[in-house]
Short mmCIF file of C-alpha atoms in Angstrom, two decimals:
data_model
loop_
_atom_site.label_atom_id
_atom_site.label_comp_id
_atom_site.label_asym_id
_atom_site.label_seq_id
_atom_site.Cartn_x
_atom_site.Cartn_y
_atom_site.Cartn_z
CA UNK A 1 -58.02 -44.08 -55.13
CA UNK A 2 -60.09 -41.30 -56.64
CA UNK A 3 -58.25 -38.48 -58.34
CA UNK A 4 -59.12 -35.46 -60.45
CA UNK A 5 -57.36 -32.39 -61.74
CA UNK A 6 -58.94 -28.98 -62.19
CA UNK A 7 -58.37 -25.28 -61.81
CA UNK A 8 -59.93 -23.30 -59.01
CA UNK A 9 -60.16 -20.01 -57.15
CA UNK A 10 -59.20 -20.23 -53.50
CA UNK A 11 -62.04 -19.13 -51.21
CA UNK A 12 -60.89 -19.96 -47.69
CA UNK A 13 -57.95 -21.37 -45.75
CA UNK A 14 -58.03 -22.89 -42.27
CA UNK A 15 -55.09 -24.30 -40.33
CA UNK A 16 -55.11 -28.04 -39.81
CA UNK A 17 -52.64 -29.18 -37.20
CA UNK A 18 -49.30 -27.43 -37.18
CA UNK A 19 -48.19 -27.62 -40.76
CA UNK A 20 -51.24 -28.35 -42.91
CA UNK A 21 -54.25 -26.33 -43.99
CA UNK A 22 -57.75 -27.14 -45.19
CA UNK A 23 -58.54 -25.09 -48.27
CA UNK A 24 -61.84 -24.47 -49.95
CA UNK A 25 -61.77 -23.79 -53.68
CA UNK A 26 -64.33 -22.96 -56.34
CA UNK A 27 -63.70 -25.08 -59.43
CA UNK A 28 -65.61 -25.15 -62.73
CA UNK A 29 -66.35 -28.88 -62.80
CA UNK A 30 -66.39 -29.81 -59.10
CA UNK A 31 -67.94 -26.67 -57.62
CA UNK A 32 -67.00 -25.61 -54.10
CA UNK A 33 -64.66 -28.28 -52.86
CA UNK A 34 -62.55 -28.68 -49.71
CA UNK A 35 -59.40 -30.66 -49.08
CA UNK A 36 -56.22 -30.79 -47.02
CA UNK A 37 -52.97 -29.32 -48.31
CA UNK A 38 -50.08 -31.03 -46.53
CA UNK A 39 -47.43 -28.47 -45.60
CA UNK A 40 -49.81 -25.67 -46.60
CA UNK A 41 -48.89 -23.63 -43.51
CA UNK A 42 -45.19 -23.72 -44.38
CA UNK A 43 -43.25 -20.56 -45.19
CA UNK A 44 -42.99 -21.70 -48.79
CA UNK A 45 -46.64 -22.53 -49.41
CA UNK A 46 -48.57 -20.15 -47.13
CA UNK A 47 -47.96 -17.05 -49.31
CA UNK A 48 -49.37 -18.91 -52.31
CA UNK A 49 -52.51 -20.01 -50.51
CA UNK A 50 -54.15 -16.63 -50.09
CA UNK A 51 -57.86 -16.13 -50.88
CA UNK A 52 -58.48 -15.25 -54.52
CA UNK A 53 -55.46 -17.15 -55.81
CA UNK A 54 -56.04 -19.21 -58.93
CA UNK A 55 -54.62 -22.67 -58.52
CA UNK A 56 -53.97 -25.78 -60.54
CA UNK A 57 -55.36 -28.49 -58.29
CA UNK A 58 -55.06 -32.23 -58.02
CA UNK A 59 -57.43 -33.82 -55.53
CA UNK A 60 -56.97 -37.35 -54.21
CA UNK A 61 -58.98 -39.44 -51.77
CA UNK A 62 -59.58 -43.10 -51.12
CA UNK A 63 -63.35 -42.64 -51.23
CA UNK A 64 -65.39 -39.92 -52.89
CA UNK A 65 -67.00 -38.71 -49.66
CA UNK A 66 -63.66 -38.30 -47.89
CA UNK A 67 -62.21 -34.85 -47.34
CA UNK A 68 -59.20 -35.82 -49.44
CA UNK A 69 -56.01 -33.91 -50.07
CA UNK A 70 -55.04 -31.29 -52.62
CA UNK A 71 -51.79 -30.69 -54.39
CA UNK A 72 -51.89 -27.05 -55.39
CA UNK A 73 -49.74 -25.21 -57.90
CA UNK A 74 -50.17 -21.46 -58.28
CA UNK A 75 -51.45 -20.14 -61.61
CA UNK A 76 -52.15 -16.60 -60.55
CA UNK A 77 -51.91 -14.79 -57.22
CA UNK A 78 -54.25 -11.87 -56.66
CA UNK A 79 -53.30 -10.97 -53.07
CA UNK A 80 -50.42 -8.64 -53.91
CA UNK A 81 -52.53 -6.71 -56.42
CA UNK A 82 -55.32 -5.94 -53.98
CA UNK A 83 -53.51 -5.44 -50.68
CA UNK A 84 -52.99 -1.70 -50.95
CA UNK A 85 -56.34 -1.04 -52.61
CA UNK A 86 -59.10 -0.73 -50.03
CA UNK A 87 -61.97 -1.32 -52.45
CA UNK A 88 -60.29 -4.25 -54.21
CA UNK A 89 -59.48 -5.90 -50.88
CA UNK A 90 -63.05 -5.43 -49.65
CA UNK A 91 -64.29 -6.80 -52.98
CA UNK A 92 -62.11 -9.89 -52.87
CA UNK A 93 -63.19 -10.59 -49.29
CA UNK A 94 -66.86 -10.16 -50.19
CA UNK A 95 -66.71 -12.45 -53.24
CA UNK A 96 -64.89 -15.20 -51.33
CA UNK A 97 -67.17 -14.92 -48.28
CA UNK A 98 -70.39 -15.00 -50.34
CA UNK A 99 -69.28 -17.97 -52.43
CA UNK A 100 -68.14 -19.77 -49.28
CA UNK A 101 -71.53 -19.19 -47.70
CA UNK A 102 -73.88 -19.70 -50.63
CA UNK A 103 -72.45 -22.37 -52.91
CA UNK A 104 -73.50 -25.94 -52.24
CA UNK A 105 -70.52 -28.26 -51.83
CA UNK A 106 -69.37 -30.28 -54.83
CA UNK A 107 -72.00 -28.94 -57.22
CA UNK A 108 -70.63 -27.61 -60.48
CA UNK A 109 -71.62 -24.14 -61.70
CA UNK A 110 -69.39 -23.51 -64.72
CA UNK A 111 -71.10 -20.25 -65.88
CA UNK A 112 -70.80 -18.77 -62.39
CA UNK A 113 -67.18 -19.89 -62.20
CA UNK A 114 -66.40 -18.10 -65.46
CA UNK A 115 -68.11 -14.93 -64.25
CA UNK A 116 -66.30 -15.13 -60.93
CA UNK A 117 -62.88 -15.41 -62.58
CA UNK A 118 -63.76 -12.52 -64.90
CA UNK A 119 -64.80 -10.46 -61.87
CA UNK A 120 -61.62 -11.30 -59.95
CA UNK A 121 -59.55 -10.38 -63.00
CA UNK A 122 -61.11 -6.90 -62.92
CA UNK A 123 -60.08 -6.29 -59.30
CA UNK A 124 -58.26 -3.01 -58.93
CA UNK A 125 -60.16 -1.27 -61.75
CA UNK A 126 -62.14 0.98 -59.43
CA UNK A 127 -64.16 2.66 -62.20
CA UNK A 128 -65.83 -0.51 -63.43
CA UNK A 129 -65.46 -3.02 -60.62
CA UNK A 130 -68.49 -2.00 -58.46
CA UNK A 131 -70.84 -2.33 -61.44
CA UNK A 132 -69.23 -5.65 -62.41
CA UNK A 133 -69.75 -6.85 -58.84
CA UNK A 134 -73.44 -5.86 -58.95
CA UNK A 135 -73.91 -7.80 -62.18
CA UNK A 136 -72.04 -10.76 -60.69
CA UNK A 137 -74.39 -10.80 -57.69
CA UNK A 138 -77.39 -10.79 -60.03
CA UNK A 139 -75.81 -13.70 -61.91
CA UNK A 140 -75.23 -15.53 -58.62
CA UNK A 141 -78.91 -15.19 -57.71
CA UNK A 142 -79.94 -16.44 -61.17
CA UNK A 143 -77.52 -19.38 -61.07
CA UNK A 144 -78.79 -20.41 -57.63
CA UNK A 145 -82.42 -20.25 -58.73
CA UNK A 146 -83.40 -16.92 -57.16
CA UNK A 147 -83.03 -14.68 -60.18
CA UNK A 148 -84.78 -11.32 -60.31
CA UNK A 149 -87.24 -10.59 -63.13
CA UNK A 150 -86.90 -6.93 -64.01
CA UNK A 151 -88.40 -7.12 -67.50
CA UNK A 152 -91.96 -6.04 -66.70
CA UNK A 153 -94.28 -5.07 -63.86
CA UNK A 154 -95.53 -8.12 -61.98
CA UNK A 155 -98.98 -6.52 -61.55
CA UNK A 156 -99.74 -4.67 -64.79
CA UNK A 157 -97.26 -6.18 -67.23
CA UNK A 158 -95.98 -2.77 -68.30
CA UNK A 159 -92.30 -2.18 -68.71
CA UNK A 160 -92.43 1.53 -68.03
CA UNK A 161 -91.88 3.42 -64.78
CA UNK A 162 -90.52 0.35 -63.00
CA UNK A 163 -89.41 1.68 -59.60
CA UNK A 164 -89.67 -1.20 -57.15
CA UNK A 165 -89.00 -4.88 -56.69
CA UNK A 166 -91.37 -7.11 -54.78
CA UNK A 167 -89.47 -8.71 -51.88
CA UNK A 168 -91.74 -11.74 -52.20
CA UNK A 169 -91.52 -12.54 -55.89
CA UNK A 170 -88.32 -10.77 -56.91
CA UNK A 171 -90.20 -9.18 -59.82
CA UNK A 172 -90.29 -5.54 -60.84
CA UNK A 173 -93.28 -3.39 -59.89
CA UNK A 174 -94.23 -0.07 -61.47
CA UNK A 175 -94.80 3.05 -59.34
CA UNK A 176 -98.48 3.09 -60.25
CA UNK A 177 -99.04 -0.56 -59.38
CA UNK A 178 -97.15 -0.28 -56.08
CA UNK A 179 -99.56 2.37 -54.80
CA UNK A 180 -99.90 2.20 -51.01
CA UNK A 181 -97.58 -0.81 -50.92
CA UNK A 182 -94.61 1.21 -52.10
CA UNK A 183 -93.17 1.48 -48.59
CA UNK A 184 -92.95 -2.31 -48.40
CA UNK A 185 -91.17 -2.64 -51.72
CA UNK A 186 -87.46 -2.70 -52.38
CA UNK A 187 -85.96 0.10 -54.48
CA UNK A 188 -85.19 -0.62 -58.13
CA UNK A 189 -82.50 1.87 -59.11
CA UNK A 190 -81.82 2.47 -62.79
CA UNK A 191 -78.40 0.86 -62.56
CA UNK A 192 -80.06 -2.44 -61.73
CA UNK A 193 -81.97 -2.19 -65.01
CA UNK A 194 -78.74 -1.47 -66.86
CA UNK A 195 -79.64 2.20 -67.32
CA UNK A 196 -78.45 5.54 -65.99
CA UNK A 197 -75.29 6.52 -64.23
CA UNK A 198 -73.47 3.87 -62.22
CA UNK A 199 -72.36 6.09 -59.35
CA UNK A 200 -71.15 4.63 -56.05
CA UNK A 201 -74.29 5.53 -54.02
CA UNK A 202 -76.56 4.25 -56.84
CA UNK A 203 -74.73 0.90 -56.95
CA UNK A 204 -74.81 0.71 -53.15
CA UNK A 205 -78.60 1.16 -53.26
CA UNK A 206 -78.86 -1.59 -55.88
CA UNK A 207 -76.68 -3.83 -53.68
CA UNK A 208 -79.08 -3.24 -50.78
CA UNK A 209 -81.81 -4.71 -52.97
CA UNK A 210 -79.77 -7.68 -54.23
CA UNK A 211 -78.45 -8.16 -50.68
CA UNK A 212 -82.02 -8.68 -49.49
CA UNK A 213 -82.46 -11.61 -51.86
CA UNK A 214 -79.01 -13.03 -51.15
CA UNK A 215 -79.75 -12.97 -47.42
CA UNK A 216 -83.46 -13.78 -47.25
CA UNK A 217 -83.73 -16.20 -50.16
CA UNK A 218 -80.36 -17.69 -51.01
CA UNK A 219 -78.59 -17.85 -47.63
CA UNK A 220 -81.78 -18.62 -45.72
CA UNK A 221 -82.40 -21.60 -48.00
CA UNK A 222 -79.12 -23.02 -46.67
CA UNK A 223 -79.62 -22.21 -42.98
CA UNK A 224 -80.20 -19.27 -40.68
CA UNK A 225 -77.11 -17.15 -41.23
CA UNK A 226 -76.67 -13.43 -41.81
CA UNK A 227 -74.98 -11.87 -44.82
CA UNK A 228 -71.18 -11.99 -44.52
CA UNK A 229 -69.73 -8.93 -42.78
CA UNK A 230 -67.25 -8.63 -45.64
CA UNK A 231 -70.11 -7.80 -48.01
CA UNK A 232 -71.40 -5.06 -45.72
CA UNK A 233 -67.90 -3.54 -45.69
CA UNK A 234 -67.80 -3.65 -49.50
CA UNK A 235 -71.18 -1.92 -49.80
CA UNK A 236 -69.96 0.79 -47.40
CA UNK A 237 -66.82 1.28 -49.48
CA UNK A 238 -68.82 1.49 -52.72
CA UNK A 239 -71.28 3.98 -51.18
CA UNK A 240 -68.33 6.28 -50.41
CA UNK A 241 -67.28 6.36 -54.08
CA UNK A 242 -68.23 9.49 -55.98
CA UNK B 1 -46.87 -49.09 -13.97
CA UNK B 2 -45.40 -47.38 -10.89
CA UNK B 3 -46.35 -43.85 -9.84
CA UNK B 4 -42.93 -42.56 -10.95
CA UNK B 5 -43.37 -44.03 -14.40
CA UNK B 6 -46.88 -42.58 -14.58
CA UNK B 7 -45.53 -39.12 -13.74
CA UNK B 8 -42.88 -39.38 -16.44
CA UNK B 9 -45.47 -40.57 -18.95
CA UNK B 10 -47.70 -37.66 -17.93
CA UNK B 11 -44.79 -35.26 -18.49
CA UNK B 12 -44.11 -36.76 -21.92
CA UNK B 13 -47.78 -36.46 -22.77
CA UNK B 14 -47.87 -32.78 -21.74
CA UNK B 15 -44.72 -31.92 -23.67
CA UNK B 16 -45.94 -33.75 -26.77
CA UNK B 17 -48.88 -31.33 -26.97
CA UNK B 18 -46.58 -28.33 -27.40
CA UNK B 19 -46.11 -26.82 -30.86
CA UNK B 20 -43.28 -28.45 -32.78
CA UNK B 21 -43.12 -31.50 -30.53
CA UNK B 22 -44.58 -34.95 -31.05
CA UNK B 23 -44.53 -38.01 -28.78
CA UNK B 24 -41.04 -39.09 -29.91
CA UNK B 25 -39.41 -35.71 -29.51
CA UNK B 26 -41.18 -35.20 -26.17
CA UNK B 27 -39.79 -38.53 -24.98
CA UNK B 28 -36.28 -37.47 -26.02
CA UNK B 29 -36.69 -34.12 -24.25
CA UNK B 30 -37.87 -35.75 -21.03
CA UNK B 31 -35.03 -38.26 -21.13
CA UNK B 32 -32.57 -35.42 -21.58
CA UNK B 33 -34.11 -33.45 -18.71
CA UNK B 34 -33.90 -36.42 -16.38
CA UNK B 35 -30.28 -37.08 -17.28
CA UNK B 36 -29.42 -33.40 -16.71
CA UNK B 37 -31.56 -33.09 -13.59
CA UNK B 38 -29.68 -30.35 -11.78
CA UNK B 39 -28.62 -28.47 -14.92
CA UNK B 40 -31.96 -28.40 -16.77
CA UNK B 41 -34.82 -30.22 -15.08
CA UNK B 42 -34.93 -28.44 -11.71
CA UNK B 43 -34.25 -24.92 -13.10
CA UNK B 44 -36.92 -25.54 -15.75
CA UNK B 45 -39.45 -26.70 -13.16
CA UNK B 46 -38.70 -23.65 -11.00
CA UNK B 47 -38.95 -21.30 -13.98
CA UNK B 48 -42.25 -22.87 -15.03
CA UNK B 49 -43.62 -22.45 -11.53
CA UNK B 50 -42.57 -18.80 -11.39
CA UNK B 51 -43.92 -17.98 -14.83
CA UNK B 52 -47.11 -19.91 -14.13
CA UNK B 53 -47.70 -17.76 -11.06
CA UNK B 54 -46.84 -14.38 -12.56
CA UNK B 55 -47.29 -14.37 -16.34
CA UNK B 56 -50.18 -12.24 -17.54
CA UNK B 57 -51.28 -10.02 -20.39
CA UNK B 58 -50.50 -6.34 -20.10
CA UNK B 59 -53.79 -4.53 -19.48
CA UNK B 60 -52.63 -1.67 -21.68
CA UNK B 61 -51.13 -3.24 -24.79
CA UNK B 62 -51.73 -7.00 -24.61
CA UNK B 63 -48.02 -7.89 -24.38
CA UNK B 64 -47.10 -10.75 -22.06
CA UNK B 65 -45.25 -9.84 -18.89
CA UNK B 66 -45.25 -10.51 -15.21
CA UNK B 67 -47.00 -7.34 -14.10
CA UNK B 68 -50.37 -5.80 -14.92
CA UNK B 69 -48.68 -3.14 -17.06
CA UNK B 70 -45.67 -4.40 -19.01
CA UNK B 71 -42.14 -2.94 -18.94
CA UNK B 72 -42.53 -1.33 -22.37
CA UNK B 73 -45.71 0.51 -21.37
CA UNK B 74 -44.22 1.77 -18.09
CA UNK B 75 -40.95 2.94 -19.66
CA UNK B 76 -40.88 6.71 -20.25
CA UNK B 77 -38.20 6.21 -22.92
CA UNK B 78 -40.72 4.35 -25.08
CA UNK B 79 -43.27 7.17 -24.98
CA UNK B 80 -42.14 8.76 -28.26
CA UNK B 81 -45.61 9.14 -29.74
CA UNK B 82 -45.40 6.00 -31.89
CA UNK B 83 -47.49 2.87 -31.44
CA UNK B 84 -46.70 -0.23 -33.45
CA UNK B 85 -49.74 -2.46 -33.95
CA UNK B 86 -48.95 -6.17 -34.22
CA UNK B 87 -51.11 -9.24 -34.57
CA UNK B 88 -49.59 -11.39 -31.87
CA UNK B 89 -47.01 -11.32 -29.05
CA UNK B 90 -44.66 -13.36 -31.27
CA UNK B 91 -44.68 -10.45 -33.75
CA UNK B 92 -43.90 -8.02 -30.92
CA UNK B 93 -40.92 -10.16 -29.94
CA UNK B 94 -39.76 -10.21 -33.58
CA UNK B 95 -39.93 -6.40 -33.74
CA UNK B 96 -38.02 -6.13 -30.45
CA UNK B 97 -35.30 -8.45 -31.81
CA UNK B 98 -34.59 -5.92 -34.54
CA UNK B 99 -33.93 -3.22 -31.88
CA UNK B 100 -35.04 -0.59 -34.38
CA UNK B 101 -38.41 0.42 -32.99
CA UNK B 102 -38.26 2.63 -29.89
CA UNK B 103 -41.96 3.27 -29.32
CA UNK B 104 -44.74 1.30 -27.72
CA UNK B 105 -46.79 -1.60 -29.02
CA UNK B 106 -50.37 -2.70 -29.26
CA UNK B 107 -51.12 -6.40 -29.64
CA UNK B 108 -54.42 -7.03 -31.45
CA UNK B 109 -54.68 -10.72 -30.63
CA UNK B 110 -55.50 -11.78 -34.21
CA UNK B 111 -56.87 -10.36 -37.43
CA UNK B 112 -60.35 -9.68 -38.71
CA UNK B 113 -61.78 -12.77 -40.36
CA UNK B 114 -65.24 -13.01 -41.85
CA UNK B 115 -65.04 -16.80 -42.13
CA UNK B 116 -63.99 -17.30 -38.52
CA UNK B 117 -66.42 -14.63 -37.27
CA UNK B 118 -63.63 -12.50 -35.81
CA UNK B 119 -64.86 -8.90 -35.67
CA UNK B 120 -63.34 -5.69 -34.30
CA UNK B 121 -64.72 -6.36 -30.81
CA UNK B 122 -62.98 -9.73 -30.64
CA UNK B 123 -59.67 -7.92 -31.19
CA UNK B 124 -58.23 -5.07 -29.11
CA UNK B 125 -59.22 -2.40 -31.63
CA UNK B 126 -61.51 -0.40 -29.26
CA UNK B 127 -58.67 -0.36 -26.70
CA UNK B 128 -56.27 0.91 -29.40
CA UNK B 129 -58.64 3.80 -30.17
CA UNK B 130 -58.79 4.65 -26.45
CA UNK B 131 -55.00 4.59 -26.19
CA UNK B 132 -54.54 6.93 -29.13
CA UNK B 133 -56.80 9.46 -27.47
CA UNK B 134 -55.08 9.12 -24.10
CA UNK B 135 -51.37 8.71 -24.90
CA UNK B 136 -50.68 11.65 -27.22
CA UNK B 137 -49.92 9.38 -30.17
CA UNK B 138 -48.61 10.99 -33.37
CA UNK B 139 -48.09 7.88 -35.52
CA UNK B 140 -49.56 4.42 -35.65
CA UNK B 141 -47.40 1.86 -37.46
CA UNK B 142 -49.36 -1.14 -38.68
CA UNK B 143 -47.01 -4.12 -38.62
CA UNK B 144 -49.53 -6.72 -39.71
CA UNK B 145 -48.97 -9.74 -41.91
CA UNK B 146 -48.90 -9.39 -45.69
CA UNK B 147 -51.96 -11.59 -45.93
CA UNK B 148 -55.50 -10.83 -47.07
CA UNK B 149 -56.76 -10.92 -43.45
CA UNK B 150 -53.80 -8.88 -42.18
CA UNK B 151 -54.27 -6.12 -44.74
CA UNK B 152 -58.07 -6.12 -44.33
CA UNK B 153 -57.45 -5.47 -40.63
CA UNK B 154 -54.91 -2.76 -41.47
CA UNK B 155 -57.37 -0.90 -43.71
CA UNK B 156 -60.11 -1.25 -41.10
CA UNK B 157 -57.88 0.23 -38.38
CA UNK B 158 -56.76 3.05 -40.67
CA UNK B 159 -60.44 3.91 -41.25
CA UNK B 160 -61.02 4.05 -37.50
CA UNK B 161 -58.18 6.51 -36.86
CA UNK B 162 -58.89 9.79 -38.64
CA UNK B 163 -56.50 12.58 -37.72
CA UNK B 164 -53.60 10.26 -36.84
CA UNK B 165 -50.72 9.43 -39.16
CA UNK B 166 -51.13 5.75 -40.00
CA UNK B 167 -48.26 3.95 -41.73
CA UNK B 168 -47.62 0.31 -42.54
CA UNK B 169 -44.53 -1.80 -43.05
CA UNK B 170 -43.15 -2.03 -46.58
CA UNK B 171 -43.62 -5.20 -48.60
CA UNK B 172 -41.18 -6.66 -51.06
CA UNK B 173 -37.86 -8.42 -51.53
CA UNK B 174 -36.51 -9.86 -48.24
CA UNK B 175 -32.91 -9.20 -47.21
CA UNK B 176 -30.78 -11.87 -48.87
CA UNK B 177 -33.59 -12.75 -51.27
CA UNK B 178 -33.03 -13.46 -54.94
CA UNK B 179 -35.71 -12.53 -57.45
CA UNK B 180 -35.56 -15.93 -59.12
CA UNK B 181 -36.87 -17.59 -55.96
CA UNK B 182 -39.63 -15.09 -55.15
CA UNK B 183 -43.30 -15.73 -55.86
CA UNK B 184 -45.05 -13.40 -58.30
CA UNK B 185 -47.07 -11.77 -55.52
CA UNK B 186 -43.96 -10.63 -53.68
CA UNK B 187 -42.41 -9.33 -56.90
CA UNK B 188 -45.64 -7.43 -57.66
CA UNK B 189 -45.61 -5.85 -54.17
CA UNK B 190 -41.93 -4.98 -54.46
CA UNK B 191 -42.43 -3.38 -57.86
CA UNK B 192 -45.35 -1.32 -56.56
CA UNK B 193 -43.28 -0.12 -53.58
CA UNK B 194 -40.16 0.73 -55.65
CA UNK B 195 -38.22 3.85 -54.71
CA UNK B 196 -35.76 6.13 -56.42
CA UNK B 197 -32.08 5.79 -55.59
#
């Protein structure tokens, strides 16, 4: 019998038979991991197994490649905190959906786990959460090997007047170097460089750029799927912020 | 195996596929039905035949009835300008048991779910928007589950209904509940929704 114990953030829950559920969690040392929770659909356990919840998990299976079963104890529930906050709810859905879609199974990413927990802990703080989410998405791209290089122009090497990102290389391009190709470039708003005002529309523009790389590089490397709808709803909600 | 035995086995097999029943409980149920043939078995068979021939979804609200438009939708007494939006027919039945709501219903048929690819068009949200325009609705009560998916759906519907009063059920301590036995999420929701006495 193989057994381990870890903490994890709950990403997804699916019913399994009448009384059990299959949960998918993001753990620091075992990555995205699935398993059955017996009785997980019961009136006692179902409220605890809501996406975003932080759980103390024990996973057991006869063989390592089996689905296995989880015993889950709640550490922290986040559902009640976000339910009446439109932006927080959209944010939680987007984070869970993106991690569910982009993380390889059973591959540890401790730095990303730490950043994810920090991001989830900020849920509900509308003033800072959109910017924190943008930075988290940049960190996700970096962790998965598709990081953006915004330090200098890919063509001239200058670090001034950087206005675009090349959709091919993910590197910054200055306005002068872009020239006639500017229309084919992705926008590089100041907020993405860690400068300027982090207004809702500005962050939404930056998320359009990061979204391109999440969809066309990261998700496409795992199969032909679109960006999760939950992320599009989050970007819409952020764009409405003043 | 004789034909009669095969039929009984087939009945046990069918019953065992129902929610809450397994092969052993289905066997017990069939044995009971056979012993109480005139009292339970024949009336049950007749009721099943009748319901099988007539049961259908209401074209207006999604409730289950025996006519194209259900009794609640055709009743003038229920046209009080309120529509209660529920996830499933079971939720509608639960609301009706309370006998507190006197308006009409709208059954969505599920909740939005990014992971299961359930979008607004898979639910009866466009039909709800049509009804609000056509039935002189003054208030939409969202009676959806206190789950992430349920509340995501509630916020989505609220966004789609500008100009209409949209309310949702309260969340918190259940009747007869003791704080010591509640999870921290429920206590958080109850504290947020506290009221002055």
